[in-house]
Short mmCIF file of C-alpha atoms in Angstrom, two decimals:
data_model
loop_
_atom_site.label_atom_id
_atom_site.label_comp_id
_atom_site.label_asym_id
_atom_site.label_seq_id
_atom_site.Cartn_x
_atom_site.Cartn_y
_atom_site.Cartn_z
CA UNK A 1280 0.00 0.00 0.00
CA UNK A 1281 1.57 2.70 -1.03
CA UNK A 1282 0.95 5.88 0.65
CA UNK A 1283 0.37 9.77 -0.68
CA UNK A 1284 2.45 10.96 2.62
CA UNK A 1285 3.31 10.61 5.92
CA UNK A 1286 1.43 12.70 8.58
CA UNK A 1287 4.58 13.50 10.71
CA UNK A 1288 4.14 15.08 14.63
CA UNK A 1289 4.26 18.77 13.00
CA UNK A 1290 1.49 18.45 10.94
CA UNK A 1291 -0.93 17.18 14.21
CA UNK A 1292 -1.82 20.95 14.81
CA UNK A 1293 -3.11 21.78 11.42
CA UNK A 1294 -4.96 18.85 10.61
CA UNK A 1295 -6.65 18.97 14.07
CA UNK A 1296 -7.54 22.52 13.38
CA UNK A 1297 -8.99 22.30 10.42
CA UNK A 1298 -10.90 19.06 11.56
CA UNK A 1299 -12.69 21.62 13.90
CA UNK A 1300 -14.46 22.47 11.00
CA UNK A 1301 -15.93 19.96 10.18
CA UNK A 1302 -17.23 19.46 13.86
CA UNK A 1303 -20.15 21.24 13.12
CA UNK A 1304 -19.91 23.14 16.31
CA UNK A 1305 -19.25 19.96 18.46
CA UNK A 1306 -17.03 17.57 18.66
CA UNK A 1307 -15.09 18.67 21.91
CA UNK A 1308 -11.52 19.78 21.96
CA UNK A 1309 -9.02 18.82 19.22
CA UNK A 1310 -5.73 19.38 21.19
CA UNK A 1311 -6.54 16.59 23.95
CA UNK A 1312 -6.51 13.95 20.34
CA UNK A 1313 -3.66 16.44 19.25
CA UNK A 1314 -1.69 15.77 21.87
CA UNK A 1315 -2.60 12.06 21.96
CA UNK A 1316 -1.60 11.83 18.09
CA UNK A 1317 1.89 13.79 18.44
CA UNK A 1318 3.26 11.27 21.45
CA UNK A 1319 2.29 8.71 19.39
CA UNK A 1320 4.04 9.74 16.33
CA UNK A 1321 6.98 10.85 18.29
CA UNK A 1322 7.09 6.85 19.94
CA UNK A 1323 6.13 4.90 16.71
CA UNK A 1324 6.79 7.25 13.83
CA UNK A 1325 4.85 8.90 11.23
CA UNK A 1326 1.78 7.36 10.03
CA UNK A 1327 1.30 6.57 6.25
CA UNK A 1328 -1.95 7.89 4.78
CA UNK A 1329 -3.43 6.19 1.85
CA UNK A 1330 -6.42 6.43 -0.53
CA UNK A 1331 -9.11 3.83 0.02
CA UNK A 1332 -8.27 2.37 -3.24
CA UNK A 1333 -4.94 1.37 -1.99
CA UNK A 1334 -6.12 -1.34 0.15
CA UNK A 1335 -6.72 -5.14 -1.30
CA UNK A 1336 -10.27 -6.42 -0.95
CA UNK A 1337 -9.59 -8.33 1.62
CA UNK A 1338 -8.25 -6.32 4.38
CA UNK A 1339 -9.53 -5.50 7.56
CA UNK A 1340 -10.20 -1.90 8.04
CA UNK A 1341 -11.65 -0.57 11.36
CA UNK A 1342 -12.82 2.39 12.13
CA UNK A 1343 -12.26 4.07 15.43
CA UNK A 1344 -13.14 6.97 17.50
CA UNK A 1345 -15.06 7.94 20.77
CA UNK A 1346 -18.59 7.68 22.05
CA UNK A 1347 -19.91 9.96 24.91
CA UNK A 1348 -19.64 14.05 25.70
CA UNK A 1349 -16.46 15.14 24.66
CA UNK A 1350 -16.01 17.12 27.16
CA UNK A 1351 -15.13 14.33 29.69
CA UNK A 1352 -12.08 14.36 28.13
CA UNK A 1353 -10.92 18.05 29.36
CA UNK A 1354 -11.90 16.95 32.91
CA UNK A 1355 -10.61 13.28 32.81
CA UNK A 1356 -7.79 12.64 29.86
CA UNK A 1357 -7.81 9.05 28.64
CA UNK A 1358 -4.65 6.78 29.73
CA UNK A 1359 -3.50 6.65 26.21
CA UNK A 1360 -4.08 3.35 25.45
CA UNK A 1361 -8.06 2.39 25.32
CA UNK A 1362 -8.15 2.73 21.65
CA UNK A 1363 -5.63 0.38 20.85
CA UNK A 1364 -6.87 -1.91 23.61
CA UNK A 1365 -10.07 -1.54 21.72
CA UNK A 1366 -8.54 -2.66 18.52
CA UNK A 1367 -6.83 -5.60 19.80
CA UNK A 1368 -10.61 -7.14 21.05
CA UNK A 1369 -12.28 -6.46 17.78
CA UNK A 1370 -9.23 -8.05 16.38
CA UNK A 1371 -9.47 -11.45 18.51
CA UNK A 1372 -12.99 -11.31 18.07
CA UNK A 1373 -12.92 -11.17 14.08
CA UNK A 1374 -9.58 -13.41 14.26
CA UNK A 1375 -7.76 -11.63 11.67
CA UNK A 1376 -5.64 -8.55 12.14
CA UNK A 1377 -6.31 -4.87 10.66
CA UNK A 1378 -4.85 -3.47 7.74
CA UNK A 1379 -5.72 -0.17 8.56
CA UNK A 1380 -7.66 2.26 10.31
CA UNK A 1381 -10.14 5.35 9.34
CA UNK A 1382 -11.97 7.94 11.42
CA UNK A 1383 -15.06 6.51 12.11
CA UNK A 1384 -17.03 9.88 12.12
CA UNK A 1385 -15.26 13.54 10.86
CA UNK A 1386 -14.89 15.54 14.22
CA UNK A 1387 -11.52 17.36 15.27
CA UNK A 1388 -11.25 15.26 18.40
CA UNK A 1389 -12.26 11.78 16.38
CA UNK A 1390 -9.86 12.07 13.71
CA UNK A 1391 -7.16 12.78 16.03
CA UNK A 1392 -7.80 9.86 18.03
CA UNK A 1393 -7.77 7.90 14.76
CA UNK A 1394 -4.77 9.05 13.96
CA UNK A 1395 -2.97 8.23 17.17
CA UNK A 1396 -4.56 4.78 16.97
CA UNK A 1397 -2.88 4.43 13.48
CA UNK A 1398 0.53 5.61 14.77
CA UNK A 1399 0.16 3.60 18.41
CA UNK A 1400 -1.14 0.29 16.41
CA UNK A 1401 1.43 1.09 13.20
CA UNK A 1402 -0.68 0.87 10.83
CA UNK A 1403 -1.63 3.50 8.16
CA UNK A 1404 -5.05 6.13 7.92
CA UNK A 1405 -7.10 6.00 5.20
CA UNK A 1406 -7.39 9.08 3.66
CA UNK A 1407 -11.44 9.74 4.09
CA UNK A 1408 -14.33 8.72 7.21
CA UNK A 1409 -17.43 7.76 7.75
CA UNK A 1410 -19.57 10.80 7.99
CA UNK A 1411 -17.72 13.47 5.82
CA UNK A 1412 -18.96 16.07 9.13
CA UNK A 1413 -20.28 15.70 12.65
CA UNK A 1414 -23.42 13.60 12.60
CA UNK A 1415 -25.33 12.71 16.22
CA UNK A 1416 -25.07 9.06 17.03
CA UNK A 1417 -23.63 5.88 16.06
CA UNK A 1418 -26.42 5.09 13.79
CA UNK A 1419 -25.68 8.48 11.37
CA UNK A 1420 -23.19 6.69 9.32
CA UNK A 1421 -22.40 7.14 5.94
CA UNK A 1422 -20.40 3.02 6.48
CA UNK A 1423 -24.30 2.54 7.64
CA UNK A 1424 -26.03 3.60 4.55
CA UNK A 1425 -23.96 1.31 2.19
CA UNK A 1426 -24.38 -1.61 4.74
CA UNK A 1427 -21.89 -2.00 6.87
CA UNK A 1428 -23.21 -3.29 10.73
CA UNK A 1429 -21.76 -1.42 13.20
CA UNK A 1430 -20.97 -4.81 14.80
CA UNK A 1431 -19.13 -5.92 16.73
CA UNK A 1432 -17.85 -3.35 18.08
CA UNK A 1433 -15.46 -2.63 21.22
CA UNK A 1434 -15.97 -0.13 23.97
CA UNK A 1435 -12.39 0.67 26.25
CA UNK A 1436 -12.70 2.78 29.17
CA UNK A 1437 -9.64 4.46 30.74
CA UNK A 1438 -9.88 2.11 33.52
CA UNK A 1439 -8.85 -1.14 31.18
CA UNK A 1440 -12.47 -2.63 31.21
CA UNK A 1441 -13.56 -3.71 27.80
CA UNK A 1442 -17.03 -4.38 26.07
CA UNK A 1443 -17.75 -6.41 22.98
CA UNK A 1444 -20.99 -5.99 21.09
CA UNK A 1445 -22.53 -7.90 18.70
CA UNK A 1446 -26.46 -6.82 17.94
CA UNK A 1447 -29.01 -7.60 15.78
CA UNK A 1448 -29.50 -4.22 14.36
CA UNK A 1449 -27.55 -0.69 14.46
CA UNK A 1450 -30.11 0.69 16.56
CA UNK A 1451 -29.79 -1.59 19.01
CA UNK A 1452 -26.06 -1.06 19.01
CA UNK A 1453 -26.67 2.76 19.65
CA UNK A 1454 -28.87 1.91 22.44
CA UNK A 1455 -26.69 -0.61 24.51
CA UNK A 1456 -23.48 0.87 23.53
CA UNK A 1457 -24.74 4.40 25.30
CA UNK A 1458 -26.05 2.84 28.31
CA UNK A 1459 -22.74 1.29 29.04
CA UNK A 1460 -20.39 4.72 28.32
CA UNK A 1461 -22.36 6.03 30.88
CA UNK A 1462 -21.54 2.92 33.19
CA UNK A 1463 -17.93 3.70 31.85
CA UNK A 1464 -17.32 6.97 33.20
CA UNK A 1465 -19.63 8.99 30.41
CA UNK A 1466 -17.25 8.62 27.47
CA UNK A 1467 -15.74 5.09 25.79
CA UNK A 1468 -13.60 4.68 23.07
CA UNK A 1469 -14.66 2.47 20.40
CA UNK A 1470 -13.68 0.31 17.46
CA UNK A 1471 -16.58 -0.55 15.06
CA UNK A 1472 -18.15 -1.08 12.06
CA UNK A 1473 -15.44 -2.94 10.70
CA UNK A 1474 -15.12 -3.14 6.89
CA UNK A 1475 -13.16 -4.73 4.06
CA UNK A 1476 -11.14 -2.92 1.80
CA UNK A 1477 -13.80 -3.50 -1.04
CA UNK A 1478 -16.50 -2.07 1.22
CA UNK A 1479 -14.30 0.42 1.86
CA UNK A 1480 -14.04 1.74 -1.68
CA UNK A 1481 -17.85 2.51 -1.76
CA UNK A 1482 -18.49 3.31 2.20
CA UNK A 1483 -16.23 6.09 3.13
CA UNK A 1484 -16.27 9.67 2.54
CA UNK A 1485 -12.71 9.94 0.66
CA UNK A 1486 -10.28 13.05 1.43
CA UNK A 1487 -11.44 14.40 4.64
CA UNK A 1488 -8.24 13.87 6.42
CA UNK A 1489 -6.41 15.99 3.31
CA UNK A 1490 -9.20 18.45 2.87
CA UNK A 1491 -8.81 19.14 7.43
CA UNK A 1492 -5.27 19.67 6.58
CA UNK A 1493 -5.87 22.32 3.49
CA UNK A 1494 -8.52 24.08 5.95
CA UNK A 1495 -5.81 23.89 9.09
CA UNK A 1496 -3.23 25.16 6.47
CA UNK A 1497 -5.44 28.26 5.27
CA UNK A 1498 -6.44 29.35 9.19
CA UNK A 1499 -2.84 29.72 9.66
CA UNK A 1500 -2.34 32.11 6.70
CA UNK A 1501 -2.85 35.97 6.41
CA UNK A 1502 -4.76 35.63 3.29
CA UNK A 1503 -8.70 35.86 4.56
CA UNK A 1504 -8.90 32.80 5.29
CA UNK A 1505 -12.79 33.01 6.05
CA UNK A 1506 -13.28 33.32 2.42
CA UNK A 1507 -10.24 30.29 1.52
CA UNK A 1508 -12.17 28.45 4.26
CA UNK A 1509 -15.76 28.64 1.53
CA UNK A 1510 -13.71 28.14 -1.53
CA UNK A 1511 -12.00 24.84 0.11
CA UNK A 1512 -15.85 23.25 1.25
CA UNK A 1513 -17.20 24.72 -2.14
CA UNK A 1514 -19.68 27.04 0.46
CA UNK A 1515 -20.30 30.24 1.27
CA UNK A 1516 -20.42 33.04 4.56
CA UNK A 1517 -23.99 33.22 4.85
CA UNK A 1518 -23.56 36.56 6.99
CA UNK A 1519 -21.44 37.94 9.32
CA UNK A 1520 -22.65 40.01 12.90
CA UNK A 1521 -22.99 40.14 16.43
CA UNK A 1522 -24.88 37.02 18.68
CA UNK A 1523 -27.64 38.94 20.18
CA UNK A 1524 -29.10 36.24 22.24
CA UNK A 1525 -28.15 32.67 23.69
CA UNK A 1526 -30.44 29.96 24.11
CA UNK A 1527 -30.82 26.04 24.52
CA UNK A 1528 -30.43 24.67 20.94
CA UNK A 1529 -30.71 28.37 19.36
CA UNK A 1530 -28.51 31.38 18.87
CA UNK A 1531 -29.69 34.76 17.06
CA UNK A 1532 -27.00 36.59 15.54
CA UNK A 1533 -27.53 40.16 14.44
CA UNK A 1534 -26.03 41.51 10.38
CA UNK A 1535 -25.35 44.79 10.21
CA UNK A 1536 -27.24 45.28 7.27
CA UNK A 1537 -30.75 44.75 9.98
CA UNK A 1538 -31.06 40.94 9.13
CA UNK A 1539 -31.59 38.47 11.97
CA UNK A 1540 -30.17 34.67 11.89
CA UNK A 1541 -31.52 32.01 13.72
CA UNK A 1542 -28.72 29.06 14.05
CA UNK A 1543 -30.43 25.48 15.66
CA UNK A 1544 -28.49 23.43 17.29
CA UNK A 1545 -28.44 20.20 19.38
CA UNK A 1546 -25.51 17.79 19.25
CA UNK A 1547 -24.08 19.37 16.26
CA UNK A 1548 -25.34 22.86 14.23
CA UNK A 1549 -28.82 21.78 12.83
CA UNK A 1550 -30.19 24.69 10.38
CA UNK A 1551 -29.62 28.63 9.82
CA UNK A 1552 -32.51 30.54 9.23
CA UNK A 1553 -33.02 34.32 8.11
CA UNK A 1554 -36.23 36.14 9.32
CA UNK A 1555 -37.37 32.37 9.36
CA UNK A 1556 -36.51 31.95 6.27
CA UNK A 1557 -34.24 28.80 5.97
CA UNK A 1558 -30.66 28.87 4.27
CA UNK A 1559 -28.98 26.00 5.20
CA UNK A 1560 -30.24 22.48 6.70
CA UNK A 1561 -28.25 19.73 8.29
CA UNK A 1562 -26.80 17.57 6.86
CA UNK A 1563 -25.55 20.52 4.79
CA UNK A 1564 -22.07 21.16 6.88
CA UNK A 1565 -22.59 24.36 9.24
CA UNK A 1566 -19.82 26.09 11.46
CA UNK A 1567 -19.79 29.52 13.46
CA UNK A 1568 -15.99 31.05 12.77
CA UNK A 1569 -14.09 34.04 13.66
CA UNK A 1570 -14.48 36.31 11.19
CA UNK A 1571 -11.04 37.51 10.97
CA UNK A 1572 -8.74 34.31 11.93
CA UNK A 1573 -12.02 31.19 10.82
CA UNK A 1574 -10.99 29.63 13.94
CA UNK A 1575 -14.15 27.54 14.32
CA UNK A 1576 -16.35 28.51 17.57
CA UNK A 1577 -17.66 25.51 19.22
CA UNK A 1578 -21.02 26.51 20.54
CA UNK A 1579 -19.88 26.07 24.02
CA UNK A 1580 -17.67 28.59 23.62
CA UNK A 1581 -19.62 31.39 22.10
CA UNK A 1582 -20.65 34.85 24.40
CA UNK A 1583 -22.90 37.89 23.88
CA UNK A 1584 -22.19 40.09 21.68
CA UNK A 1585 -19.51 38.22 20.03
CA UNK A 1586 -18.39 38.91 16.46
CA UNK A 1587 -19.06 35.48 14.41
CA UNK A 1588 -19.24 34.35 10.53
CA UNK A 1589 -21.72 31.17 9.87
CA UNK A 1590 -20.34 28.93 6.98
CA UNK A 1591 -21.92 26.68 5.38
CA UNK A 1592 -21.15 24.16 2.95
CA UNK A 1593 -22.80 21.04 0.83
CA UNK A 1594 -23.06 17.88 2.23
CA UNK A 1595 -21.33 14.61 1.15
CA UNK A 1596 -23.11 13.15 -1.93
CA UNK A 1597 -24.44 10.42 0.34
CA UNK A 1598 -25.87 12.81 2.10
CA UNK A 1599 -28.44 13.95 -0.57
CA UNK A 1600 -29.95 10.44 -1.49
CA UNK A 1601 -33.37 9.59 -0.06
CA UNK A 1602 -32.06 7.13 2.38
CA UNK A 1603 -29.17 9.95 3.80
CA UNK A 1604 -31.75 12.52 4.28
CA UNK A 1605 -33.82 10.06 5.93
CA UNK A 1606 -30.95 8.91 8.48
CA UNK A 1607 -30.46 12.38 9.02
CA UNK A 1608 -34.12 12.90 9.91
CA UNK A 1609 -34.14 10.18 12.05
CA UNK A 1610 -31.42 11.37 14.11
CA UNK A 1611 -32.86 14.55 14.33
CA UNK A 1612 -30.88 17.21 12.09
CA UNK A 1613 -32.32 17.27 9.12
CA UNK A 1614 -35.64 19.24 8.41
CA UNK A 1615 -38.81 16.93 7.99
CA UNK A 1616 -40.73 16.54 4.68
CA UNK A 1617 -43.05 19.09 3.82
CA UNK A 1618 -46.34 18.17 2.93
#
């Protein structure tokens, strides 16, 4: 497998920060996977990445990543080592060992915790993941809508217990596997719906992991990166003002030109409306960014009368079939059908 470069320890930073983006307003914080990623790298070396179509159609390819509120993580780190614990079960249980691993879901802190799985476990990243943006859930899967289970799959706490499950449907794997990260401290990390490399090919979302790295890269530069930020996700600002009013699930930010914007949220952005008028719906990707540096703004971390840009951007093609917008729906993001 040969692969189109290695992610070295220096280049943690910018690909975490431009994975923000893609959080959709969640996702937690990057630098705790950061730092995770860079000791790994520094103790194993740099991890290849390759393009899906690199792998045979045999191989074992498991995606990883974390279930639970992120922000566990600020309060109680991990050890270090759940994630490859948790790929060591799934392993045994499947009896063959991975080839290589992918983000299961594109958030800054998963994909750094994927990557410091690849460089802990040696093994390369796949260039791509399984939602193409924050999604709610395990069951909001691109890997899900071109039928791959998400079993069996492996929940590691940082206190070395371990949890395989094997379900009859993905629902019911959402279900159990929440009820016992809250037994597990409130946040597990995960291995799961494992894939062969010719599933691959057709599951995941390809180039995420470049594409964080090309938004990282243009949030460091002087050149407005706001507007390199829209040209890179093929979006657009859809306004720029002042956040006039904080709210469970809703803030209202105020243009200068005497517009009001709704933005919805509940796990991840939802929707942006203006004067109730809707101009972007999940799973369209949505971030709030600094207008001058496009650091994303988690919502957590926005304040009254803060200055704030709202991107938005299309969603993966998988996105827009029927069945996409009907996961979506399900899991409470998308808008409902009209009429």
């Amino acid at each position: 497998m040969q692969p189109t470069r290695m992610i070295a320890a220096d280049d943690v930073e910018t690909l975490a920060l431009g994975a923000a983006v893609l959080a959709c307003g969640s996702g937690g914080d990057p630098q705790i996977g950061a730092l995770l990623a860079r000791l790994a790298i520094a103790q194993h070396g740099p991890v290849p990445l390759i393009a899906a179509d690199a792998l045979p159609d045999d191989a074992l390819v498991v995606p990883a990543g974390m279930l639970g509120d992120p922000a566990i993580l600020s309060e109680k780190p991990p050890q270090g080592d759940e994630l490859v614990q948790a790929l060591h079960v799934l392993e045994r249980a499947l009896n063959r060992p991975a080839a290589a691993v992918v983000c299961a879901g594109s958030f800054g802190l998963n994909l750094t915790l994927a990557l410091s799985l690849a460089a802990a476990a040696r093994l390369p990243i796949i260039d791509g993941d399984g939602t193409g943006r924050a999604m709610p859930g395990l069951r909001a899967s691109g890997l899900a809508l071109t039928g791959v289970s998400a079993t069996p799959m492996v929940l590691c706490d940082d206190k070395g217990n371990n949890l395989t499950i094997e379900t009859v449907s993905d629902d019911w794997a959402d279900r159990l596997a929440r009820t016992a990260s809250a037994e597990m401290g409130g946040a597990a990390m995960m291995t799961l719906y494992p894939m062969t490399g010719a599933q691959t090919r057709t599951a995941v979302i390809r180039d995420t992991v470049s594409l964080s790295t090309r938004l990282g890269t243009a949030m460091r530069s002087d050149d407005a990166p706001a507007a390199a930020l829209a040209r890179m996700l093929d979006g657009q600002i859809l306004t720029t003002g002042r956040v006039l009013r904080l709210h469970p699930g809703q803030v209202w930010i105020g243009a200068a030109d005497g517009n009001n914007y709704e933005v919805r949220f509940s796990d991840v952005l939802s929707g942006v409306t203006q004067n109730g008028q809707p101009l972007a719906v999940a799973p369209q990707g949505i971030a709030l960014i600094d207008p001058v540096s496009a650091r994303p703004v988690p919502v957590a971390g926005l304040m009254p009368d803060q200055r704030i840009s709202v991107l938005a951007w299309p969603a993966a093609p998988v996105w827009s079939s029927a069945a996409g917008l009907a996961m979506a729906r399900t899991n409470g993001i998308a808008a409902p059908q009209r009429g």
